[in-house]
Structures are given as C-alpha cells and as structure tokens.
mmCIF file of C-alpha atoms in Angstrom:
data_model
loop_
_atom_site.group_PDB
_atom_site.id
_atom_site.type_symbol
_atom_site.label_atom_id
_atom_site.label_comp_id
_atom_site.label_asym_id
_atom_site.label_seq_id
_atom_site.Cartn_x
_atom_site.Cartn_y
_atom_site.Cartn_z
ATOM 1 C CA UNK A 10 39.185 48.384 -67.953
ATOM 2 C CA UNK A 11 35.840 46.489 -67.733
ATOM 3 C CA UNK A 12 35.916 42.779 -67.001
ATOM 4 C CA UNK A 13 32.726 40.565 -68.474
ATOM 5 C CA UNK A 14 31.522 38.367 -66.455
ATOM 6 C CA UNK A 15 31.150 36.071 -69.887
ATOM 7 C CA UNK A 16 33.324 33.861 -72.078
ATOM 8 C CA UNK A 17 34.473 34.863 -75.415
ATOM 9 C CA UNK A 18 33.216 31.915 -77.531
ATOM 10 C CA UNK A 19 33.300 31.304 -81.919
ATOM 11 C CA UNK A 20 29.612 31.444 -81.321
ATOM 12 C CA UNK A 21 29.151 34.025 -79.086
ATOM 13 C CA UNK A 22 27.517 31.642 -76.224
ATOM 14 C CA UNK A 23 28.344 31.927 -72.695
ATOM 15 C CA UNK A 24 29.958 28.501 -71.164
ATOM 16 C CA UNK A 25 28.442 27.754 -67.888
ATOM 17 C CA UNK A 26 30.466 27.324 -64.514
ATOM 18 C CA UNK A 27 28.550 23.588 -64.974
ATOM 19 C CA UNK A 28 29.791 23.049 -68.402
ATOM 20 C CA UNK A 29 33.101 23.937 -67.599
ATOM 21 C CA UNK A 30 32.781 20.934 -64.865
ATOM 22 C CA UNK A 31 31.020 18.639 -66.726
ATOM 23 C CA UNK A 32 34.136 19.033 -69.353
ATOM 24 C CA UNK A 33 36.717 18.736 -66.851
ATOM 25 C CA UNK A 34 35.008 15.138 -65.381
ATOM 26 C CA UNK A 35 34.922 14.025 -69.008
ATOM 27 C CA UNK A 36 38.408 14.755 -69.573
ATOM 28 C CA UNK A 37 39.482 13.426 -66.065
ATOM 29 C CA UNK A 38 37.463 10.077 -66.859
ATOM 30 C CA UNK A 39 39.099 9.994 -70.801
ATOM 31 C CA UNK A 40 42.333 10.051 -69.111
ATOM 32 C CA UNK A 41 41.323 7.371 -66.453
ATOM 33 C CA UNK A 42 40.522 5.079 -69.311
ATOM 34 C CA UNK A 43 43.885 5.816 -70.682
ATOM 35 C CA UNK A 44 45.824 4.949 -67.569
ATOM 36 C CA UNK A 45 43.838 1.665 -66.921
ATOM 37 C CA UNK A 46 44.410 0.405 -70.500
ATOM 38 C CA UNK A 47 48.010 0.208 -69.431
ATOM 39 C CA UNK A 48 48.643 -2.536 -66.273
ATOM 40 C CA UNK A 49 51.123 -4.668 -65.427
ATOM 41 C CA UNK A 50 49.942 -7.949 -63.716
ATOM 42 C CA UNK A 51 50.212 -7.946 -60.183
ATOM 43 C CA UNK A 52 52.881 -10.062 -58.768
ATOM 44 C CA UNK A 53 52.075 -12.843 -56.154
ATOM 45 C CA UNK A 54 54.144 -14.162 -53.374
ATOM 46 C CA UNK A 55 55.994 -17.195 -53.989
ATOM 47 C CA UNK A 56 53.786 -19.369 -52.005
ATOM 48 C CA UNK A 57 51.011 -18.363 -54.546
ATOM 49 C CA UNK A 58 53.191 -19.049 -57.192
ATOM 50 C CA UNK A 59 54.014 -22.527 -55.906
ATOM 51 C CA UNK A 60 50.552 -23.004 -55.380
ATOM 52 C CA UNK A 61 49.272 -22.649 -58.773
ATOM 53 C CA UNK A 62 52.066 -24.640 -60.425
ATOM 54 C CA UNK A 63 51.146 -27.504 -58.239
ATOM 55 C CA UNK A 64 47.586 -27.056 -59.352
ATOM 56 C CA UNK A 65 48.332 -26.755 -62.992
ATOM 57 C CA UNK A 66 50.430 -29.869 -62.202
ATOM 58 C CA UNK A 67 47.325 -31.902 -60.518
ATOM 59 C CA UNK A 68 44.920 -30.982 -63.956
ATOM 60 C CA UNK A 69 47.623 -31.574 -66.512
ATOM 61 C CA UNK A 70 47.916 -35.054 -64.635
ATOM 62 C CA UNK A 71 44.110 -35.504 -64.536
ATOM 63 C CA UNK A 72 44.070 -35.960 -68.345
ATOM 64 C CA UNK A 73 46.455 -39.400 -67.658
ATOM 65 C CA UNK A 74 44.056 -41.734 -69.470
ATOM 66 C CA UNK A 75 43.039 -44.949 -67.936
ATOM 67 C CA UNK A 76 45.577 -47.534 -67.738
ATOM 68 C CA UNK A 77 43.858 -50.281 -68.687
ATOM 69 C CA UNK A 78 42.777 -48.491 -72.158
ATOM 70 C CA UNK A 79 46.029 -47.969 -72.295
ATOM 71 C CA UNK A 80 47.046 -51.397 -72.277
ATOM 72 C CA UNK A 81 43.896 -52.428 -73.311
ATOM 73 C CA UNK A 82 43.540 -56.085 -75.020
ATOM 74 C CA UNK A 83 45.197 -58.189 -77.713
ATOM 75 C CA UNK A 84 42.710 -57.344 -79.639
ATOM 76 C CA UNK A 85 43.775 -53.312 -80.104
ATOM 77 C CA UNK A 86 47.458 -54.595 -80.462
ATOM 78 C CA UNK A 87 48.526 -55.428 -84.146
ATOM 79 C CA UNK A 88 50.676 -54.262 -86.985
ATOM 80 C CA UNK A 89 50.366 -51.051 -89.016
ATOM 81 C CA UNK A 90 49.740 -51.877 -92.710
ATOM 82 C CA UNK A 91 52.322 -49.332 -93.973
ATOM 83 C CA UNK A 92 55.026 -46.751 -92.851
ATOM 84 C CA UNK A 93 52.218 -43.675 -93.384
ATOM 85 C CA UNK A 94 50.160 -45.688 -91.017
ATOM 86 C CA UNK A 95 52.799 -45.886 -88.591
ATOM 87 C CA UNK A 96 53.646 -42.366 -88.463
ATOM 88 C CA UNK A 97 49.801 -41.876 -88.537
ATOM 89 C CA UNK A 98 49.334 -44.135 -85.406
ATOM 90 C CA UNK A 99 52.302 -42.215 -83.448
ATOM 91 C CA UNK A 100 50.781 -38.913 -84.021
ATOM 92 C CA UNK A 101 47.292 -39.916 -83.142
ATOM 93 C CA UNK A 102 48.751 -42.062 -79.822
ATOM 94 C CA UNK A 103 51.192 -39.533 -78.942
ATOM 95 C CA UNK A 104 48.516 -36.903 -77.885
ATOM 96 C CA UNK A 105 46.097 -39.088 -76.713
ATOM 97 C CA UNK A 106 48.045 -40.642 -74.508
ATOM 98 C CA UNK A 107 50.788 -38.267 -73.738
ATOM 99 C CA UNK A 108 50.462 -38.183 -70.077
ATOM 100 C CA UNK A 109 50.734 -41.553 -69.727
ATOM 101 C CA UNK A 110 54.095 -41.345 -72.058
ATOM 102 C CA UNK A 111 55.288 -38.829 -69.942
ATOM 103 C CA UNK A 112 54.389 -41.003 -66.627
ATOM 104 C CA UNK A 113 56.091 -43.898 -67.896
ATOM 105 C CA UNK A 114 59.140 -42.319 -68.931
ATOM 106 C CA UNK A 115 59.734 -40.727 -65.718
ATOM 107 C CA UNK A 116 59.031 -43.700 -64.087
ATOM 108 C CA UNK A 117 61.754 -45.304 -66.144
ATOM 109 C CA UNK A 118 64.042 -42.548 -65.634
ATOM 110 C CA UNK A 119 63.354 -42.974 -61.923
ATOM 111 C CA UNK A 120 63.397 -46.990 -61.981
ATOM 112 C CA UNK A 121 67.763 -46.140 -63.457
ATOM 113 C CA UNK A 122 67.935 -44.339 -59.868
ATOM 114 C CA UNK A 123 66.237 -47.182 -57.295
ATOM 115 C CA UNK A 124 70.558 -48.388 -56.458
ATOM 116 C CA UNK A 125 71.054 -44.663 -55.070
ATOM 117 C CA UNK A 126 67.929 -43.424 -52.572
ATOM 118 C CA UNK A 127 70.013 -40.652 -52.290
ATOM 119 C CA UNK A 128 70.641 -39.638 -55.672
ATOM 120 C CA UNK A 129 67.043 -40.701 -56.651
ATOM 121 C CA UNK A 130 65.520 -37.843 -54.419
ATOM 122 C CA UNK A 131 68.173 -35.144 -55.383
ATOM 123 C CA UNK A 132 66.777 -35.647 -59.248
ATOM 124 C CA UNK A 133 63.242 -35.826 -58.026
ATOM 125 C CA UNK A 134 63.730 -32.582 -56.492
ATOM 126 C CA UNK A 135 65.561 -31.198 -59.172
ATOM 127 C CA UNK A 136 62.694 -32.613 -61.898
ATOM 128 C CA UNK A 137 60.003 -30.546 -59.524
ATOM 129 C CA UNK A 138 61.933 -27.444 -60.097
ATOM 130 C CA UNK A 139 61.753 -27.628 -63.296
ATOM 131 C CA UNK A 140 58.204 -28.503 -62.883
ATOM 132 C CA UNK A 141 57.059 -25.940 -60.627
ATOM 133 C CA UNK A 142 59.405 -22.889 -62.121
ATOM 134 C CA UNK A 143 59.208 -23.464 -65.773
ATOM 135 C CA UNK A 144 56.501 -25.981 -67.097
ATOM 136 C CA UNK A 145 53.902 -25.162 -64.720
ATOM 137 C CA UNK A 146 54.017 -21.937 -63.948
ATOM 138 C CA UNK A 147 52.255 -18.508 -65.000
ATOM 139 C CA UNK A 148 52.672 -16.252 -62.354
ATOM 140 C CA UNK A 149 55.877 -13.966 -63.018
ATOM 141 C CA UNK A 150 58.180 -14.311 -60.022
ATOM 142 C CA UNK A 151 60.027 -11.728 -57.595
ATOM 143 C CA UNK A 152 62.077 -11.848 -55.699
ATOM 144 C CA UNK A 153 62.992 -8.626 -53.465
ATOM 145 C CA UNK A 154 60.586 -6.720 -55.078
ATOM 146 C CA UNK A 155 62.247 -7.668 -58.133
ATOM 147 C CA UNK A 156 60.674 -9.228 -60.984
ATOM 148 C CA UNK A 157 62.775 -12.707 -62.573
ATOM 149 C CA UNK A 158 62.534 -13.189 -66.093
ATOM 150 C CA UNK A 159 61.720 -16.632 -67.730
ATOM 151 C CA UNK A 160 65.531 -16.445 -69.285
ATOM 152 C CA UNK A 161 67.130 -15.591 -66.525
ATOM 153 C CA UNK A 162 65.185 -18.535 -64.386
ATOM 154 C CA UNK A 163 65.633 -20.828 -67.378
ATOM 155 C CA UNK A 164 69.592 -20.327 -67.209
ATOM 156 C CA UNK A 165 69.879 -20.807 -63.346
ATOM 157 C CA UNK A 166 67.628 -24.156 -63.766
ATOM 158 C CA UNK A 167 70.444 -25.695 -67.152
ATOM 159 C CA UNK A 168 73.228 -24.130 -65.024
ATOM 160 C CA UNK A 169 72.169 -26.101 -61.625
ATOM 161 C CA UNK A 170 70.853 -29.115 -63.399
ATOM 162 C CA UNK A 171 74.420 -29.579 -65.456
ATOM 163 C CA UNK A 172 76.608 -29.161 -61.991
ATOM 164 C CA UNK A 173 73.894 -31.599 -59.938
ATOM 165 C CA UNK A 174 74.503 -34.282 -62.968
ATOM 166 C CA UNK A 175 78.121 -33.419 -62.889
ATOM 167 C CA UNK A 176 78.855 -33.892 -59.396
ATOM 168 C CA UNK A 177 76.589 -37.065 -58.720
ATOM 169 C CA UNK A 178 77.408 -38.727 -62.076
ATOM 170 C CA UNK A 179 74.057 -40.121 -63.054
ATOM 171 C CA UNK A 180 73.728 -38.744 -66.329
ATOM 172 C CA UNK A 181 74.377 -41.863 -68.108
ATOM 173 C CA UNK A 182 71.991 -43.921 -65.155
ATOM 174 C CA UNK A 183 69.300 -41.414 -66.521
ATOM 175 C CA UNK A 184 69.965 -41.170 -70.096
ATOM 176 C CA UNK A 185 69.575 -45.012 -70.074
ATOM 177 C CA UNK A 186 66.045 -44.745 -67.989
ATOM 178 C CA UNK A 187 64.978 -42.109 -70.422
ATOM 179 C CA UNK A 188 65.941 -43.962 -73.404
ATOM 180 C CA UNK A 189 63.838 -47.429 -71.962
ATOM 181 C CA UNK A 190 60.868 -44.906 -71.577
ATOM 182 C CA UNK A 191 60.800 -43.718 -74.699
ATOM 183 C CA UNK A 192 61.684 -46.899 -76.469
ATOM 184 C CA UNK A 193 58.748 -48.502 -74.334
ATOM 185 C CA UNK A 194 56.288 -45.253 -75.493
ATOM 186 C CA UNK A 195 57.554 -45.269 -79.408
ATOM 187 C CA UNK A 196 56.518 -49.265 -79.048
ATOM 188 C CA UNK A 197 53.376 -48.884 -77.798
ATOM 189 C CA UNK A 198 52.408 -46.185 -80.189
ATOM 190 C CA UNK A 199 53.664 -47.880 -83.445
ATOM 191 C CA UNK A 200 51.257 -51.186 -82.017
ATOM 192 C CA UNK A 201 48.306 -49.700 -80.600
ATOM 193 C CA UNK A 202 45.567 -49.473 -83.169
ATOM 194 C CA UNK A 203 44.496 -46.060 -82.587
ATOM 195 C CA UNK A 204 40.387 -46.663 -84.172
ATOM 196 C CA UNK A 205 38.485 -45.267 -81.787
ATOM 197 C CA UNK A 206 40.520 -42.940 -79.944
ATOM 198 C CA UNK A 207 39.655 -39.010 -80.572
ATOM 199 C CA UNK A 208 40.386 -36.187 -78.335
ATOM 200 C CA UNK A 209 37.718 -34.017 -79.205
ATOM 201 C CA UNK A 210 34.674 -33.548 -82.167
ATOM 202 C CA UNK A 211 37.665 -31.853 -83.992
ATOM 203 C CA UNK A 212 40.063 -34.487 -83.966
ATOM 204 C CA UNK A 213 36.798 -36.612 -84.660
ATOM 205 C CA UNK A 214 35.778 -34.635 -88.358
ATOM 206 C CA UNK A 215 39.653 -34.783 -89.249
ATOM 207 C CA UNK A 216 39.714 -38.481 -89.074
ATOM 208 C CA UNK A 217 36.640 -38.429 -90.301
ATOM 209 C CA UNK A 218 34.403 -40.578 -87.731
ATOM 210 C CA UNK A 219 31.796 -37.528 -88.444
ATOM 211 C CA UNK A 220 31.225 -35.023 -91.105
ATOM 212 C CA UNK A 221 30.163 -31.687 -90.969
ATOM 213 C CA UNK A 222 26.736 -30.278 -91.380
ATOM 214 C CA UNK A 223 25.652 -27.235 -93.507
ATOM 215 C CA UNK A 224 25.157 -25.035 -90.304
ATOM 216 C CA UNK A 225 28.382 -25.961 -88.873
ATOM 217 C CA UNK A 226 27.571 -28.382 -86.681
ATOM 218 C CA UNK A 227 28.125 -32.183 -86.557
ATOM 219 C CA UNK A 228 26.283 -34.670 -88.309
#
C-alpha cells in the first residue's frame, strides 16, 4: 500500500505543515481567551485588607461637610411651611450631611460610655470591626487559604457583638447615646433650610436650581 505524502481535503487542496500550525496557535489562543474570561479575584493578605478598609474609611470621612455650614447661622434655621416640606428637608439634609449625622451620633453613643474608660474602648473596638470587616471592606478575606464569606463574617460580628453587650451591660447606656444622636440629627434636619445645598448638577436639575439644555447639558 502506497502512502501520499498529501491530505485528503473536500476540495482537493493540500494543507501545509504551516497551515496546520497556524490552526493549532489559533485554536490554542481561542482557548486562552476562554480560560481568561473566567478569574476569580486574587485574594490579599489581611494586612492589605485592613489597609484598604482604613482607606475607604479616611475618603468616606473626607466627604464630612464643614461644621460650621453645618451649624451655619440663624439665618438658615427656621420652620418648614408644611409636613411635605419637612419630609422634603430630611431627605435633602440627610445625604448632604450624612457624615456629619453619622459623626455626631457616634459621638453621642460614645459620650453614654465616658463613666466606663474601659467599656468605652471595648465598643470602640468592637464598632471598628464592624467598620473594617463589613462596611468598609472589598477585598474577600482568607483565612488558611480559605476564603470567608460575607454571611459567615456577618454572623460571627451579631454573634460577638450580642455576648460583648451581654456581658458588659451597656446596651441600654448605648441605646440611650444612639437615641440623643439621632434625635439631635432628625432636629437639625427638620430646621435647617436646605436652599442652597446640592450634591451634584443632578441633584441640582431635580430641585430645579438649573434646567436642562437641548444637547444634554446644563443651562
């Protein structure tokens, strides 16, 4: 029997050695593609981790608005003409000035604490945990070479915070700190005249400071 030294092909060409590579590196690159489409992201050690919480911590606290805007003047201080306008004025002071909310209620929550040093710092570090592990973080964390899901690290932060509160017995201290802060925040929100205040050109064409051109811009 009598080999050829040509391929068999529907139309009757011969397939060159280079072809035959050429096809192979497309095929090898084709399934490249394939296998990079599907990653996983790259865990980091917990230092890293830590790390850029804290930093996500230092820009969320960046956006704390001025304090004296926030207290401002007589001047920005008066009633709201109806119960629309006060829910209007809560929205619209609630997200301009929700750092500062948040600041003052955990400086209220903290003020409940000042009798017990000890206790204060045991919720302080307890309040960064939840800070750095949950709130802040985006960075999946592992531990052993194991990666933690967010339930599982969401369960072992209710399950310590409950016996911490438990066994020191300042749950009611806080609650009452926490309820000041708010009180103090839901105050200052209802009174604040809000004219003036806009987050971005967004917010600014919904309350309509400015309007919208024909090409999309702002007039």
């Amino acid at each position: 029997m009598v080999f050829s030294g040509q391929n068999n092909c529907p139309d009757g060409k011969m397939s060159s050695p280079s072809t035959t590579a050429a096809n192979r590196v497309v095929n090898s690159s084709h399934s490249a593609a394939g296998a990079a489409a599907t990653y996983t992201t790259i865990p980091i050690p917990a230092s890293g981790v830590v790390q850029r919480s804290i930093q996500n911590f230092y820009a969320y606290f960046n956006r704390c608005r001025p304090w004296p805007e926030f207290l401002s003047t007589a001047n920005t201080f008066d009633l709201p003409a109806s119960t629309s306008d006060v829910w209007i004025r809560l929205r619209r002071n609630s997200n301009y000035f929700a750092v500062n909310y948040s600041i003052l209620i955990s400086c209220c929550a903290a003020a409940s604490l000042l009798g017990t040093p000890i206790l204060l710092a045991v919720v302080v570090l307890l309040f960064a945990l939840w800070l750095i592990l949950y709130f802040f973080r985006e960075d999946p964390i592992v531990v052993f070479g194991r990666h933690i899901g967010d339930q599982l690290v969401i369960a072992v932060l209710v399950i310590g915070s409950a016996l911490i509160l438990w066994i020191t017995g300042v749950l009611n201290n806080l609650l009452i700190g926490v309820g000041v802060g708010i009180s103090l925040s839901a105050i200052h929100g209802i009174f604040r005249n809000p004219e003036g205040l806009f987050l971005d050109e967004d917010d600014a064409v919904l309350n309509g400071l400015v309007s919208n051109s024909h090409d999309g811009g702002i007039s």
